[in-house]
Amino acid sequence: MELSDTALSQIANCLRSTECQVRLLSLELTSLASVSPAGLLRFVRDVAPTDLVFRMLRGCTPEHFGPELCRFLVSRRFFSVSELVDEQSNDVALSLDDAILNELSASTFQIAVHSSITVDGLRSFVKAFANGTKTLVAASIKTNFPLQGISFPLDGKVKIHIEDEKTINISSIATPQAIL
């Protein structure tokens, strides 16, 4: 099925008419070339999935993944975004910056595309997780900057693994009390 504003609207209407609650919405291996940014945003808001995945999408524009869609993403329980390209196969970034990262309520997420997150924003996010302000199970964030040599505030609840030069994995460490 070719994705378009009309097709997405019909899918959303069908789900609403059956009063279906969507746990996972996964858009993968397709094109957004015929979908407007407003149509994509309207669709995900109408469907309101608990978990949301965008993977291996072509025909993307920066407007498809603008601040409003990013705010919606970070409000999901789980989200994953990877491999977004335009019509010429150039990478497309998320409009996810430090302010939007600070709004995050997801407990598990993956950002495997470029974003506007800075070193200070990432440090602040890890600090909020370490001091208990944010709750997190696991996260993977691809950055636009090298991670080597950057220090992060840690305590006994946070595990950080630098996967490669620009990807950081963050997770919680189960305590004996949490296991009981």
PDB file of N, CA and C in Angstrom, residues 28-134:
ATOM      1  N   GLU A  28       7.620   0.942   8.808  1.00  0.00           N
ATOM      2  CA  GLU A  28       8.930   0.447   8.392  1.00  0.00           C
ATOM      3  C   GLU A  28       8.933   0.120   6.909  1.00  0.00           C
ATOM      4  N   LEU A  29      10.109   0.263   6.306  1.00  0.00           N
ATOM      5  CA  LEU A  29      10.324  -0.166   4.923  1.00  0.00           C
ATOM      6  C   LEU A  29       9.283   0.390   3.962  1.00  0.00           C
ATOM      7  N   THR A  30       9.020   1.671   4.066  1.00  0.00           N
ATOM      8  CA  THR A  30       8.050   2.315   3.184  1.00  0.00           C
ATOM      9  C   THR A  30       8.514   3.733   2.879  1.00  0.00           C
ATOM     10  N   SER A  31       7.687   4.473   2.188  1.00  0.00           N
ATOM     11  CA  SER A  31       8.030   5.835   1.795  1.00  0.00           C
ATOM     12  C   SER A  31       7.014   6.830   2.340  1.00  0.00           C
ATOM     13  N   LEU A  32       7.529   7.978   2.743  1.00  0.00           N
ATOM     14  CA  LEU A  32       6.664   9.076   3.180  1.00  0.00           C
ATOM     15  C   LEU A  32       6.555  10.150   2.101  1.00  0.00           C
ATOM     16  N   ALA A  33       7.024   9.849   0.895  1.00  0.00           N
ATOM     17  CA  ALA A  33       7.058  10.841  -0.189  1.00  0.00           C
ATOM     18  C   ALA A  33       5.682  11.426  -0.492  1.00  0.00           C
ATOM     19  N   SER A  34       4.623  10.647  -0.349  1.00  0.00           N
ATOM     20  CA  SER A  34       3.262  11.126  -0.652  1.00  0.00           C
ATOM     21  C   SER A  34       2.480  11.499   0.603  1.00  0.00           C
ATOM     22  N   VAL A  35       3.179  11.585   1.728  1.00  0.00           N
ATOM     23  CA  VAL A  35       2.547  11.937   3.002  1.00  0.00           C
ATOM     24  C   VAL A  35       3.032  13.325   3.406  1.00  0.00           C
ATOM     25  N   SER A  36       2.110  14.211   3.714  1.00  0.00           N
ATOM     26  CA  SER A  36       2.511  15.548   4.170  1.00  0.00           C
ATOM     27  C   SER A  36       2.947  15.467   5.634  1.00  0.00           C
ATOM     28  N   PRO A  37       3.819  16.369   6.078  1.00  0.00           N
ATOM     29  CA  PRO A  37       4.185  16.394   7.497  1.00  0.00           C
ATOM     30  C   PRO A  37       2.960  16.527   8.403  1.00  0.00           C
ATOM     31  N   ALA A  38       2.004  17.371   8.015  1.00  0.00           N
ATOM     32  CA  ALA A  38       0.778  17.535   8.817  1.00  0.00           C
ATOM     33  C   ALA A  38      -0.036  16.247   8.834  1.00  0.00           C
ATOM     34  N   GLY A  39      -0.083  15.535   7.710  1.00  0.00           N
ATOM     35  CA  GLY A  39      -0.814  14.270   7.634  1.00  0.00           C
ATOM     36  C   GLY A  39      -0.199  13.200   8.521  1.00  0.00           C
ATOM     37  N   LEU A  40       1.130  13.136   8.568  1.00  0.00           N
ATOM     38  CA  LEU A  40       1.814  12.167   9.429  1.00  0.00           C
ATOM     39  C   LEU A  40       1.558  12.485  10.896  1.00  0.00           C
ATOM     40  N   LEU A  41       1.686  13.749  11.263  1.00  0.00           N
ATOM     41  CA  LEU A  41       1.446  14.154  12.650  1.00  0.00           C
ATOM     42  C   LEU A  41       0.002  13.868  13.056  1.00  0.00           C
ATOM     43  N   ARG A  42      -0.945  14.217  12.195  1.00  0.00           N
ATOM     44  CA  ARG A  42      -2.365  13.957  12.484  1.00  0.00           C
ATOM     45  C   ARG A  42      -2.602  12.455  12.677  1.00  0.00           C
ATOM     46  N   PHE A  43      -1.985  11.637  11.827  1.00  0.00           N
ATOM     47  CA  PHE A  43      -2.154  10.187  11.910  1.00  0.00           C
ATOM     48  C   PHE A  43      -1.654   9.634  13.244  1.00  0.00           C
ATOM     49  N   VAL A  44      -0.434   9.979  13.637  1.00  0.00           N
ATOM     50  CA  VAL A  44       0.082   9.415  14.889  1.00  0.00           C
ATOM     51  C   VAL A  44      -0.699   9.937  16.090  1.00  0.00           C
ATOM     52  N   ARG A  45      -1.159  11.176  16.029  1.00  0.00           N
ATOM     53  CA  ARG A  45      -1.976  11.698  17.129  1.00  0.00           C
ATOM     54  C   ARG A  45      -3.331  11.000  17.181  1.00  0.00           C
ATOM     55  N   ASP A  46      -3.944  10.770  16.023  1.00  0.00           N
ATOM     56  CA  ASP A  46      -5.249  10.098  15.982  1.00  0.00           C
ATOM     57  C   ASP A  46      -5.153   8.655  16.463  1.00  0.00           C
ATOM     58  N   VAL A  47      -4.116   7.962  16.038  1.00  0.00           N
ATOM     59  CA  VAL A  47      -3.946   6.553  16.417  1.00  0.00           C
ATOM     60  C   VAL A  47      -3.463   6.445  17.861  1.00  0.00           C
ATOM     61  N   ALA A  48      -2.662   7.393  18.309  1.00  0.00           N
ATOM     62  CA  ALA A  48      -2.154   7.488  19.682  1.00  0.00           C
ATOM     63  C   ALA A  48      -1.605   6.169  20.217  1.00  0.00           C
ATOM     64  N   PRO A  49      -0.611   5.605  19.539  1.00  0.00           N
ATOM     65  CA  PRO A  49      -0.061   4.336  20.017  1.00  0.00           C
ATOM     66  C   PRO A  49       0.723   4.514  21.313  1.00  0.00           C
ATOM     67  N   THR A  50       0.772   3.452  22.099  1.00  0.00           N
ATOM     68  CA  THR A  50       1.600   3.446  23.299  1.00  0.00           C
ATOM     69  C   THR A  50       3.069   3.456  22.905  1.00  0.00           C
ATOM     70  N   ASP A  51       3.405   2.665  21.894  1.00  0.00           N
ATOM     71  CA  ASP A  51       4.778   2.520  21.414  1.00  0.00           C
ATOM     72  C   ASP A  51       4.817   2.879  19.931  1.00  0.00           C
ATOM     73  N   LEU A  52       5.913   3.483  19.496  1.00  0.00           N
ATOM     74  CA  LEU A  52       5.989   3.989  18.128  1.00  0.00           C
ATOM     75  C   LEU A  52       7.369   3.735  17.528  1.00  0.00           C
ATOM     76  N   VAL A  53       7.388   3.171  16.317  1.00  0.00           N
ATOM     77  CA  VAL A  53       8.643   2.877  15.620  1.00  0.00           C
ATOM     78  C   VAL A  53       8.596   3.474  14.216  1.00  0.00           C
ATOM     79  N   PHE A  54       9.644   4.205  13.877  1.00  0.00           N
ATOM     80  CA  PHE A  54       9.877   4.669  12.507  1.00  0.00           C
ATOM     81  C   PHE A  54      11.216   4.076  12.093  1.00  0.00           C
ATOM     82  N   ARG A  55      11.216   3.233  11.070  1.00  0.00           N
ATOM     83  CA  ARG A  55      12.453   2.539  10.694  1.00  0.00           C
ATOM     84  C   ARG A  55      12.521   2.347   9.180  1.00  0.00           C
ATOM     85  N   MET A  56      13.669   2.638   8.627  1.00  0.00           N
ATOM     86  CA  MET A  56      13.940   2.440   7.208  1.00  0.00           C
ATOM     87  C   MET A  56      12.875   3.099   6.334  1.00  0.00           C
ATOM     88  N   LEU A  57      12.698   4.389   6.554  1.00  0.00           N
ATOM     89  CA  LEU A  57      11.727   5.158   5.776  1.00  0.00           C
ATOM     90  C   LEU A  57      12.450   6.033   4.764  1.00  0.00           C
ATOM     91  N   ARG A  58      11.961   6.033   3.552  1.00  0.00           N
ATOM     92  CA  ARG A  58      12.522   6.899   2.520  1.00  0.00           C
ATOM     93  C   ARG A  58      11.489   7.978   2.181  1.00  0.00           C
ATOM     94  N   GLY A  59      11.920   8.968   1.425  1.00  0.00           N
ATOM     95  CA  GLY A  59      11.018  10.060   1.067  1.00  0.00           C
ATOM     96  C   GLY A  59      10.730  10.999   2.226  1.00  0.00           C
ATOM     97  N   CYS A  60      11.577  10.963   3.252  1.00  0.00           N
ATOM     98  CA  CYS A  60      11.375  11.799   4.438  1.00  0.00           C
ATOM     99  C   CYS A  60      11.908  13.206   4.195  1.00  0.00           C
ATOM    100  N   THR A  61      11.351  14.153   4.918  1.00  0.00           N
ATOM    101  CA  THR A  61      11.858  15.521   4.936  1.00  0.00           C
ATOM    102  C   THR A  61      12.064  15.913   6.395  1.00  0.00           C
ATOM    103  N   PRO A  62      12.882  16.927   6.651  1.00  0.00           N
ATOM    104  CA  PRO A  62      13.020  17.393   8.037  1.00  0.00           C
ATOM    105  C   PRO A  62      11.670  17.807   8.637  1.00  0.00           C
ATOM    106  N   GLU A  63      10.761  18.285   7.800  1.00  0.00           N
ATOM    107  CA  GLU A  63       9.443  18.705   8.289  1.00  0.00           C
ATOM    108  C   GLU A  63       8.611  17.522   8.783  1.00  0.00           C
ATOM    109  N   HIS A  64       8.805  16.336   8.207  1.00  0.00           N
ATOM    110  CA  HIS A  64       8.089  15.151   8.698  1.00  0.00           C
ATOM    111  C   HIS A  64       8.421  14.889  10.168  1.00  0.00           C
ATOM    112  N   PHE A  65       9.671  15.145  10.549  1.00  0.00           N
ATOM    113  CA  PHE A  65      10.125  14.846  11.903  1.00  0.00           C
ATOM    114  C   PHE A  65      10.496  16.132  12.637  1.00  0.00           C
ATOM    115  N   GLY A  66       9.584  17.102  12.535  1.00  0.00           N
ATOM    116  CA  GLY A  66       9.766  18.398  13.166  1.00  0.00           C
ATOM    117  C   GLY A  66       9.500  18.352  14.668  1.00  0.00           C
ATOM    118  N   PRO A  67       9.587  19.505  15.331  1.00  0.00           N
ATOM    119  CA  PRO A  67       9.430  19.562  16.789  1.00  0.00           C
ATOM    120  C   PRO A  67       8.120  18.975  17.312  1.00  0.00           C
ATOM    121  N   GLU A  68       7.003  19.206  16.610  1.00  0.00           N
ATOM    122  CA  GLU A  68       5.719  18.682  17.109  1.00  0.00           C
ATOM    123  C   GLU A  68       5.702  17.156  17.118  1.00  0.00           C
ATOM    124  N   LEU A  69       6.197  16.538  16.054  1.00  0.00           N
ATOM    125  CA  LEU A  69       6.242  15.078  16.015  1.00  0.00           C
ATOM    126  C   LEU A  69       7.226  14.562  17.060  1.00  0.00           C
ATOM    127  N   CYS A  70       8.349  15.259  17.235  1.00  0.00           N
ATOM    128  CA  CYS A  70       9.326  14.834  18.245  1.00  0.00           C
ATOM    129  C   CYS A  70       8.745  14.914  19.653  1.00  0.00           C
ATOM    130  N   ARG A  71       7.961  15.954  19.925  1.00  0.00           N
ATOM    131  CA  ARG A  71       7.306  16.048  21.244  1.00  0.00           C
ATOM    132  C   ARG A  71       6.333  14.882  21.453  1.00  0.00           C
ATOM    133  N   PHE A  72       5.638  14.508  20.388  1.00  0.00           N
ATOM    134  CA  PHE A  72       4.743  13.362  20.482  1.00  0.00           C
ATOM    135  C   PHE A  72       5.551  12.088  20.739  1.00  0.00           C
ATOM    136  N   LEU A  73       6.655  11.917  20.011  1.00  0.00           N
ATOM    137  CA  LEU A  73       7.507  10.733  20.184  1.00  0.00           C
ATOM    138  C   LEU A  73       7.950  10.560  21.631  1.00  0.00           C
ATOM    139  N   VAL A  74       8.493  11.631  22.216  1.00  0.00           N
ATOM    140  CA  VAL A  74       9.061  11.515  23.562  1.00  0.00           C
ATOM    141  C   VAL A  74       8.000  11.314  24.632  1.00  0.00           C
ATOM    142  N   SER A  75       6.725  11.461  24.265  1.00  0.00           N
ATOM    143  CA  SER A  75       5.641  11.224  25.227  1.00  0.00           C
ATOM    144  C   SER A  75       5.149   9.777  25.210  1.00  0.00           C
ATOM    145  N   ARG A  76       5.637   8.975  24.291  1.00  0.00           N
ATOM    146  CA  ARG A  76       5.251   7.560  24.212  1.00  0.00           C
ATOM    147  C   ARG A  76       6.009   6.767  25.269  1.00  0.00           C
ATOM    148  N   ARG A  77       5.524   5.589  25.609  1.00  0.00           N
ATOM    149  CA  ARG A  77       6.212   4.723  26.566  1.00  0.00           C
ATOM    150  C   ARG A  77       7.522   4.205  25.974  1.00  0.00           C
ATOM    151  N   PHE A  78       7.465   3.843  24.684  1.00  0.00           N
ATOM    152  CA  PHE A  78       8.631   3.353  23.950  1.00  0.00           C
ATOM    153  C   PHE A  78       8.610   3.973  22.562  1.00  0.00           C
ATOM    154  N   PHE A  79       9.774   4.365  22.080  1.00  0.00           N
ATOM    155  CA  PHE A  79       9.875   4.775  20.677  1.00  0.00           C
ATOM    156  C   PHE A  79      11.253   4.436  20.138  1.00  0.00           C
ATOM    157  N   SER A  80      11.288   4.258  18.829  1.00  0.00           N
ATOM    158  CA  SER A  80      12.543   3.979  18.132  1.00  0.00           C
ATOM    159  C   SER A  80      12.495   4.667  16.774  1.00  0.00           C
ATOM    160  N   VAL A  81      13.557   5.385  16.461  1.00  0.00           N
ATOM    161  CA  VAL A  81      13.656   6.062  15.170  1.00  0.00           C
ATOM    162  C   VAL A  81      15.017   5.742  14.572  1.00  0.00           C
ATOM    163  N   SER A  82      15.003   5.163  13.379  1.00  0.00           N
ATOM    164  CA  SER A  82      16.265   4.827  12.713  1.00  0.00           C
ATOM    165  C   SER A  82      16.094   4.836  11.201  1.00  0.00           C
ATOM    166  N   GLU A  83      17.167   5.127  10.523  1.00  0.00           N
ATOM    167  CA  GLU A  83      17.262   5.026   9.071  1.00  0.00           C
ATOM    168  C   GLU A  83      16.178   5.808   8.330  1.00  0.00           C
ATOM    169  N   LEU A  84      16.212   7.117   8.501  1.00  0.00           N
ATOM    170  CA  LEU A  84      15.318   8.021   7.782  1.00  0.00           C
ATOM    171  C   LEU A  84      16.114   8.675   6.661  1.00  0.00           C
ATOM    172  N   VAL A  85      15.628   8.558   5.428  1.00  0.00           N
ATOM    173  CA  VAL A  85      16.337   9.173   4.301  1.00  0.00           C
ATOM    174  C   VAL A  85      15.361   9.921   3.399  1.00  0.00           C
ATOM    175  N   ASP A  86      15.903  10.898   2.668  1.00  0.00           N
ATOM    176  CA  ASP A  86      15.085  11.644   1.715  1.00  0.00           C
ATOM    177  C   ASP A  86      15.058  10.911   0.374  1.00  0.00           C
ATOM    178  N   GLU A  87      14.509  11.544  -0.634  1.00  0.00           N
ATOM    179  CA  GLU A  87      14.386  10.920  -1.959  1.00  0.00           C
ATOM    180  C   GLU A  87      15.739  10.582  -2.579  1.00  0.00           C
ATOM    181  N   GLN A  88      16.798  11.317  -2.195  1.00  0.00           N
ATOM    182  CA  GLN A  88      18.135  11.075  -2.741  1.00  0.00           C
ATOM    183  C   GLN A  88      18.987  10.203  -1.820  1.00  0.00           C
ATOM    184  N   SER A  89      18.368   9.563  -0.835  1.00  0.00           N
ATOM    185  CA  SER A  89      19.036   8.683   0.133  1.00  0.00           C
ATOM    186  C   SER A  89      19.985   9.415   1.076  1.00  0.00           C
ATOM    187  N   ASN A  90      19.768  10.713   1.283  1.00  0.00           N
ATOM    188  CA  ASN A  90      20.517  11.471   2.286  1.00  0.00           C
ATOM    189  C   ASN A  90      19.820  11.308   3.635  1.00  0.00           C
ATOM    190  N   ASP A  91      20.610  11.207   4.701  1.00  0.00           N
ATOM    191  CA  ASP A  91      20.038  11.085   6.035  1.00  0.00           C
ATOM    192  C   ASP A  91      19.169  12.294   6.371  1.00  0.00           C
ATOM    193  N   VAL A  92      18.076  12.037   7.068  1.00  0.00           N
ATOM    194  CA  VAL A  92      17.183  13.091   7.551  1.00  0.00           C
ATOM    195  C   VAL A  92      17.230  13.065   9.077  1.00  0.00           C
ATOM    196  N   ALA A  93      17.452  14.220   9.674  1.00  0.00           N
ATOM    197  CA  ALA A  93      17.575  14.324  11.128  1.00  0.00           C
ATOM    198  C   ALA A  93      16.222  14.575  11.790  1.00  0.00           C
ATOM    199  N   LEU A  94      16.159  14.202  13.069  1.00  0.00           N
ATOM    200  CA  LEU A  94      15.011  14.548  13.914  1.00  0.00           C
ATOM    201  C   LEU A  94      15.200  15.974  14.416  1.00  0.00           C
ATOM    202  N   SER A  95      14.120  16.703  14.580  1.00  0.00           N
ATOM    203  CA  SER A  95      14.186  18.039  15.191  1.00  0.00           C
ATOM    204  C   SER A  95      14.076  17.901  16.702  1.00  0.00           C
ATOM    205  N   LEU A  96      14.833  16.975  17.247  1.00  0.00           N
ATOM    206  CA  LEU A  96      14.804  16.700  18.683  1.00  0.00           C
ATOM    207  C   LEU A  96      16.012  17.389  19.303  1.00  0.00           C
ATOM    208  N   ASP A  97      15.748  18.399  20.128  1.00  0.00           N
ATOM    209  CA  ASP A  97      16.826  19.162  20.751  1.00  0.00           C
ATOM    210  C   ASP A  97      16.831  18.924  22.260  1.00  0.00           C
ATOM    211  N   ASP A  98      17.681  19.662  22.960  1.00  0.00           N
ATOM    212  CA  ASP A  98      17.811  19.496  24.409  1.00  0.00           C
ATOM    213  C   ASP A  98      16.492  19.753  25.141  1.00  0.00           C
ATOM    214  N   ALA A  99      15.753  20.769  24.715  1.00  0.00           N
ATOM    215  CA  ALA A  99      14.479  21.096  25.376  1.00  0.00           C
ATOM    216  C   ALA A  99      13.476  19.958  25.227  1.00  0.00           C
ATOM    217  N   ILE A 100      13.395  19.375  24.034  1.00  0.00           N
ATOM    218  CA  ILE A 100      12.465  18.260  23.815  1.00  0.00           C
ATOM    219  C   ILE A 100      12.951  17.019  24.559  1.00  0.00           C
ATOM    220  N   LEU A 101      14.257  16.778  24.577  1.00  0.00           N
ATOM    221  CA  LEU A 101      14.800  15.646  25.345  1.00  0.00           C
ATOM    222  C   LEU A 101      14.439  15.796  26.821  1.00  0.00           C
ATOM    223  N   ASN A 102      14.431  17.014  27.313  1.00  0.00           N
ATOM    224  CA  ASN A 102      14.080  17.279  28.707  1.00  0.00           C
ATOM    225  C   ASN A 102      12.610  16.972  28.995  1.00  0.00           C
ATOM    226  N   GLU A 103      11.752  16.988  27.956  1.00  0.00           N
ATOM    227  CA  GLU A 103      10.326  16.670  28.113  1.00  0.00           C
ATOM    228  C   GLU A 103      10.063  15.166  28.089  1.00  0.00           C
ATOM    229  N   LEU A 104      11.071  14.380  27.814  1.00  0.00           N
ATOM    230  CA  LEU A 104      10.918  12.942  27.594  1.00  0.00           C
ATOM    231  C   LEU A 104      10.269  12.234  28.784  1.00  0.00           C
ATOM    232  N   SER A 105       9.275  11.404  28.481  1.00  0.00           N
ATOM    233  CA  SER A 105       8.664  10.561  29.508  1.00  0.00           C
ATOM    234  C   SER A 105       8.762   9.083  29.148  1.00  0.00           C
ATOM    235  N   ALA A 106       9.318   8.773  27.981  1.00  0.00           N
ATOM    236  CA  ALA A 106       9.483   7.371  27.557  1.00  0.00           C
ATOM    237  C   ALA A 106      10.416   6.650  28.520  1.00  0.00           C
ATOM    238  N   SER A 107      10.120   5.387  28.788  1.00  0.00           N
ATOM    239  CA  SER A 107      11.003   4.610  29.660  1.00  0.00           C
ATOM    240  C   SER A 107      12.054   3.846  28.869  1.00  0.00           C
ATOM    241  N   THR A 108      11.786   3.621  27.596  1.00  0.00           N
ATOM    242  CA  THR A 108      12.722   2.916  26.725  1.00  0.00           C
ATOM    243  C   THR A 108      12.663   3.578  25.356  1.00  0.00           C
ATOM    244  N   PHE A 109      13.836   3.878  24.797  1.00  0.00           N
ATOM    245  CA  PHE A 109      13.834   4.507  23.481  1.00  0.00           C
ATOM    246  C   PHE A 109      15.168   4.342  22.766  1.00  0.00           C
ATOM    247  N   GLN A 110      15.094   4.537  21.453  1.00  0.00           N
ATOM    248  CA  GLN A 110      16.279   4.518  20.603  1.00  0.00           C
ATOM    249  C   GLN A 110      16.188   5.691  19.632  1.00  0.00           C
ATOM    250  N   ILE A 111      17.233   6.493  19.613  1.00  0.00           N
ATOM    251  CA  ILE A 111      17.364   7.561  18.625  1.00  0.00           C
ATOM    252  C   ILE A 111      18.615   7.214  17.824  1.00  0.00           C
ATOM    253  N   ALA A 112      18.417   6.610  16.660  1.00  0.00           N
ATOM    254  CA  ALA A 112      19.544   6.157  15.839  1.00  0.00           C
ATOM    255  C   ALA A 112      19.687   7.003  14.580  1.00  0.00           C
ATOM    256  N   VAL A 113      19.266   8.247  14.668  1.00  0.00           N
ATOM    257  CA  VAL A 113      19.418   9.214  13.578  1.00  0.00           C
ATOM    258  C   VAL A 113      19.974  10.500  14.189  1.00  0.00           C
ATOM    259  N   HIS A 114      20.447  11.384  13.339  1.00  0.00           N
ATOM    260  CA  HIS A 114      20.969  12.648  13.840  1.00  0.00           C
ATOM    261  C   HIS A 114      19.853  13.477  14.459  1.00  0.00           C
ATOM    262  N   SER A 115      20.233  14.245  15.470  1.00  0.00           N
ATOM    263  CA  SER A 115      19.299  15.134  16.151  1.00  0.00           C
ATOM    264  C   SER A 115      20.060  16.402  16.527  1.00  0.00           C
ATOM    265  N   SER A 116      19.415  17.266  17.280  1.00  0.00           N
ATOM    266  CA  SER A 116      20.051  18.515  17.725  1.00  0.00           C
ATOM    267  C   SER A 116      20.447  18.458  19.192  1.00  0.00           C
ATOM    268  N   ILE A 117      20.555  17.266  19.747  1.00  0.00           N
ATOM    269  CA  ILE A 117      20.959  17.107  21.144  1.00  0.00           C
ATOM    270  C   ILE A 117      22.430  17.501  21.270  1.00  0.00           C
ATOM    271  N   THR A 118      22.736  18.321  22.285  1.00  0.00           N
ATOM    272  CA  THR A 118      24.107  18.785  22.514  1.00  0.00           C
ATOM    273  C   THR A 118      24.759  17.993  23.647  1.00  0.00           C
ATOM    274  N   VAL A 119      26.050  18.209  23.838  1.00  0.00           N
ATOM    275  CA  VAL A 119      26.773  17.579  24.950  1.00  0.00           C
ATOM    276  C   VAL A 119      26.110  17.964  26.269  1.00  0.00           C
ATOM    277  N   ASP A 120      25.834  19.255  26.461  1.00  0.00           N
ATOM    278  CA  ASP A 120      25.212  19.708  27.712  1.00  0.00           C
ATOM    279  C   ASP A 120      23.825  19.106  27.907  1.00  0.00           C
ATOM    280  N   GLY A 121      23.055  19.006  26.831  1.00  0.00           N
ATOM    281  CA  GLY A 121      21.726  18.407  26.922  1.00  0.00           C
ATOM    282  C   GLY A 121      21.782  16.940  27.293  1.00  0.00           C
ATOM    283  N   LEU A 122      22.737  16.214  26.723  1.00  0.00           N
ATOM    284  CA  LEU A 122      22.902  14.794  27.043  1.00  0.00           C
ATOM    285  C   LEU A 122      23.355  14.624  28.485  1.00  0.00           C
ATOM    286  N   ARG A 123      24.308  15.440  28.918  1.00  0.00           N
ATOM    287  CA  ARG A 123      24.760  15.386  30.319  1.00  0.00           C
ATOM    288  C   ARG A 123      23.598  15.664  31.271  1.00  0.00           C
ATOM    289  N   SER A 124      22.814  16.677  30.958  1.00  0.00           N
ATOM    290  CA  SER A 124      21.670  17.041  31.792  1.00  0.00           C
ATOM    291  C   SER A 124      20.662  15.893  31.866  1.00  0.00           C
ATOM    292  N   PHE A 125      20.431  15.231  30.729  1.00  0.00           N
ATOM    293  CA  PHE A 125      19.512  14.097  30.697  1.00  0.00           C
ATOM    294  C   PHE A 125      20.024  12.959  31.584  1.00  0.00           C
ATOM    295  N   VAL A 126      21.304  12.615  31.445  1.00  0.00           N
ATOM    296  CA  VAL A 126      21.893  11.539  32.260  1.00  0.00           C
ATOM    297  C   VAL A 126      21.843  11.921  33.739  1.00  0.00           C
ATOM    298  N   LYS A 127      22.112  13.184  34.053  1.00  0.00           N
ATOM    299  CA  LYS A 127      22.065  13.648  35.442  1.00  0.00           C
ATOM    300  C   LYS A 127      20.652  13.503  36.012  1.00  0.00           C
ATOM    301  N   ALA A 128      19.639  13.883  35.227  1.00  0.00           N
ATOM    302  CA  ALA A 128      18.244  13.766  35.684  1.00  0.00           C
ATOM    303  C   ALA A 128      17.884  12.310  35.945  1.00  0.00           C
ATOM    304  N   PHE A 129      18.390  11.416  35.125  1.00  0.00           N
ATOM    305  CA  PHE A 129      18.160   9.982  35.328  1.00  0.00           C
ATOM    306  C   PHE A 129      18.900   9.499  36.570  1.00  0.00           C
ATOM    307  N   ALA A 130      20.155   9.911  36.718  1.00  0.00           N
ATOM    308  CA  ALA A 130      20.968   9.474  37.857  1.00  0.00           C
ATOM    309  C   ALA A 130      20.397   9.956  39.187  1.00  0.00           C
ATOM    310  N   ASN A 131      19.834  11.177  39.212  1.00  0.00           N
ATOM    311  CA  ASN A 131      19.310  11.683  40.486  1.00  0.00           C
ATOM    312  C   ASN A 131      17.836  11.349  40.708  1.00  0.00           C
ATOM    313  N   GLY A 132      17.241  10.581  39.792  1.00  0.00           N
ATOM    314  CA  GLY A 132      15.874  10.114  39.985  1.00  0.00           C
ATOM    315  C   GLY A 132      14.791  11.034  39.452  1.00  0.00           C
ATOM    316  N   THR A 133      15.155  12.153  38.841  1.00  0.00           N
ATOM    317  CA  THR A 133      14.165  13.058  38.266  1.00  0.00           C
ATOM    318  C   THR A 133      13.481  12.425  37.060  1.00  0.00           C
ATOM    319  N   LYS A 134      14.230  11.660  36.290  1.00  0.00           N
ATOM    320  CA  LYS A 134      13.707  10.920  35.131  1.00  0.00           C
ATOM    321  C   LYS A 134      13.781   9.430  35.429  1.00  0.00           C
TER     322      LYS A 134
END
